[in-house]
Coordinates of C-alpha atoms in Angstrom, one line a residue:
M20 CA 89.4 101.1 85.2
A21 CA 91.1 100.1 82.0
T22 CA 94.6 100.1 83.6
G23 CA 93.7 99.2 87.2
R24 CA 95.4 102.3 88.6
H25 CA 95.0 106.1 88.7
P26 CA 96.4 108.0 85.7
F27 CA 97.9 110.7 87.9
Y28 CA 100.3 110.6 90.9
I29 CA 98.0 110.9 93.9
G30 CA 100.3 110.7 96.9
G31 CA 98.8 110.7 100.4
F32 CA 97.1 114.1 100.5
Q33 CA 94.0 115.6 98.8
R34 CA 96.0 118.7 97.8
T35 CA 98.6 116.6 96.0
A36 CA 95.8 114.8 94.1
T37 CA 94.1 118.0 93.0
K38 CA 97.4 119.5 91.8
A39 CA 98.3 116.4 89.9
I40 CA 94.9 116.2 88.1
I41 CA 95.0 119.9 87.2
N42 CA 98.7 120.2 86.2
D43 CA 100.2 116.8 85.3
D44 CA 99.9 114.7 82.2
P45 CA 98.4 111.2 82.7
V46 CA 100.8 108.3 83.0
F47 CA 99.9 105.0 81.3
P48 CA 101.4 101.5 81.4
N49 CA 103.7 100.7 78.5
K50 CA 101.7 97.8 77.2
L51 CA 98.4 99.7 77.0
D52 CA 96.6 99.5 73.7
P53 CA 97.4 102.8 71.7
Q54 CA 93.7 103.3 70.8
L55 CA 92.6 102.9 74.4
K56 CA 95.4 105.3 75.5
A57 CA 94.1 107.9 72.9
I58 CA 90.6 107.6 74.3
I59 CA 91.7 108.1 77.9
K60 CA 93.9 111.0 76.9
G61 CA 90.9 112.6 75.1
L62 CA 88.7 112.2 78.1
L63 CA 91.3 113.6 80.5
E64 CA 92.0 116.6 78.3
K65 CA 92.6 119.7 80.4
S66 CA 90.8 122.2 78.1
P67 CA 87.0 121.8 78.3
E68 CA 86.6 122.9 74.7
S69 CA 89.1 120.2 73.5
R70 CA 87.5 117.6 75.7
Q71 CA 84.0 118.5 74.4
K72 CA 85.2 118.2 70.7
F73 CA 86.6 114.8 71.5
V74 CA 83.4 113.5 73.3
D75 CA 81.2 114.8 70.4
N76 CA 83.2 112.7 67.9
I77 CA 83.9 109.7 70.1
R78 CA 81.7 107.4 68.0
D79 CA 84.2 107.9 65.1
H80 CA 87.2 106.8 67.2
P81 CA 88.9 103.6 65.9
F82 CA 88.5 101.9 69.3
F83 CA 84.7 101.8 68.7
T84 CA 84.6 100.6 65.1
E85 CA 83.0 97.2 66.0
I86 CA 80.2 98.9 68.0
N87 CA 76.8 99.1 66.3
W88 CA 75.5 102.3 67.7
T89 CA 71.9 101.9 66.4
D90 CA 71.6 98.6 68.3
I91 CA 72.7 100.3 71.5
E92 CA 70.3 103.2 71.0
E93 CA 67.4 100.9 70.3
S94 CA 68.3 98.6 73.3
R95 CA 68.9 95.6 71.1
A96 CA 72.6 95.2 71.8
C97 CA 73.7 92.3 74.0
P98 CA 76.6 92.7 76.5
P99 CA 79.9 91.1 75.4
F100 CA 79.8 88.9 78.5
Q101 CA 77.5 88.4 81.5
L102 CA 78.5 87.7 85.0
P103 CA 76.8 84.7 86.7
P104 CA 74.3 85.5 89.3
Q105 CA 75.8 85.6 92.8
E106 CA 74.2 84.1 95.8
V107 CA 72.9 86.6 98.4
M108 CA 73.4 85.6 102.0
T109 CA 70.9 86.6 104.7
L110 CA 71.0 86.2 108.4
Y111 CA 67.4 85.0 108.6
K112 CA 65.4 82.5 106.7
M113 CA 63.3 84.0 104.0
D114 CA 60.0 83.5 105.9
L115 CA 61.4 85.5 108.8
V116 CA 62.7 88.2 106.5
S117 CA 59.4 88.5 104.7
S118 CA 57.5 88.9 108.0
F119 CA 59.7 92.0 108.7
I120 CA 59.0 93.7 105.4
K121 CA 56.0 95.9 105.2
P122 CA 54.3 96.3 101.7
I123 CA 55.2 99.5 100.0
K124 CA 52.5 101.5 98.4
P125 CA 53.3 102.9 95.0
P126 CA 54.2 106.6 95.2
I127 CA 52.4 107.4 91.9
A128 CA 48.9 107.0 90.7
E129 CA 47.6 103.6 89.5
E130 CA 47.2 104.7 85.9
D131 CA 50.7 106.1 85.8
Q132 CA 52.0 102.8 87.3
K133 CA 50.8 101.0 84.2
L134 CA 53.5 102.8 82.2
F135 CA 56.1 100.7 84.1
G136 CA 54.5 97.3 83.4
G137 CA 57.0 94.6 82.9
F138 CA 59.8 96.7 84.3
T139 CA 62.0 95.2 87.0
F140 CA 65.0 96.6 88.8
A141 CA 66.0 93.3 90.5
S142 CA 68.6 91.1 88.8
D143 CA 68.4 87.3 88.9
G144 CA 71.1 87.3 91.6
W145 CA 68.5 88.6 94.1
K146 CA 66.4 85.5 93.6
V147 CA 69.1 83.2 94.8
I148 CA 69.0 83.8 98.5
K149 CA 70.5 81.5 101.1
P150 CA 70.7 82.0 104.8
I151 CA 74.1 82.5 106.4
P152 CA 75.1 79.6 108.5
K153 CA 75.5 80.5 112.2
P154 CA 79.2 80.4 113.2
A155 CA 80.3 77.8 115.6
K156 CA 81.1 79.3 119.0
T157 CA 84.8 79.2 119.6
H158 CA 86.3 79.6 123.1
R159 CA 88.8 82.3 123.1
R160 CA 91.6 81.7 125.6
T161 CA 92.5 84.7 127.7
F162 CA 95.5 85.3 129.8
G163 CA 93.3 84.6 132.9
S164 CA 92.2 81.2 131.6
I165 CA 95.7 80.3 130.7
L166 CA 96.9 81.3 134.1
K167 CA 94.1 79.4 135.8
D168 CA 94.8 76.2 133.7
A169 CA 98.5 76.5 134.6
F170 CA 97.7 76.9 138.3
H171 CA 95.4 73.9 138.3
G172 CA 98.1 71.8 136.6
I173 CA 100.7 72.7 139.1
W174 CA 98.2 72.1 142.0
R175 CA 97.5 68.6 140.7
R176 CA 101.2 67.8 140.5
I177 CA 101.7 69.0 144.1
K178 CA 98.8 66.8 145.3
R179 CA 100.4 63.8 143.7
W180 CA 103.7 64.4 145.5
K181 CA 102.2 63.7 148.9

């Protein structure tokens, strides 16, 4: 994700991809940040023991020096940027959609449901719902319709000659 491409040569076959991942060293763009390159190399380490040592000490890596790990653990950290909510398009107006939806009974007991009070899984983007406009019907010309139009044009010209 950091480079926008796969770190190994994949080719067109699954067998080629598997061999590359197992045997080859990862390839990185020249302008990639050296600290980021070191993290990716550590995470792609072939030896499970070496990879585990790297993951255990990943907080000490220079790439993560600006991260306050206690804020992350206590859910106080804010993301560095937030994407704007995107509009969700539907085929039907919301009153039609809501008439199709049956209420879902909670699968757990009512007293256990209280543990999840205030919790929501829906982002703000789901609240912005607009219906999809119906596309205008376009007449698609087929070979038959082109031939018919040409025949009628020729027939009109023949009639005018008389």
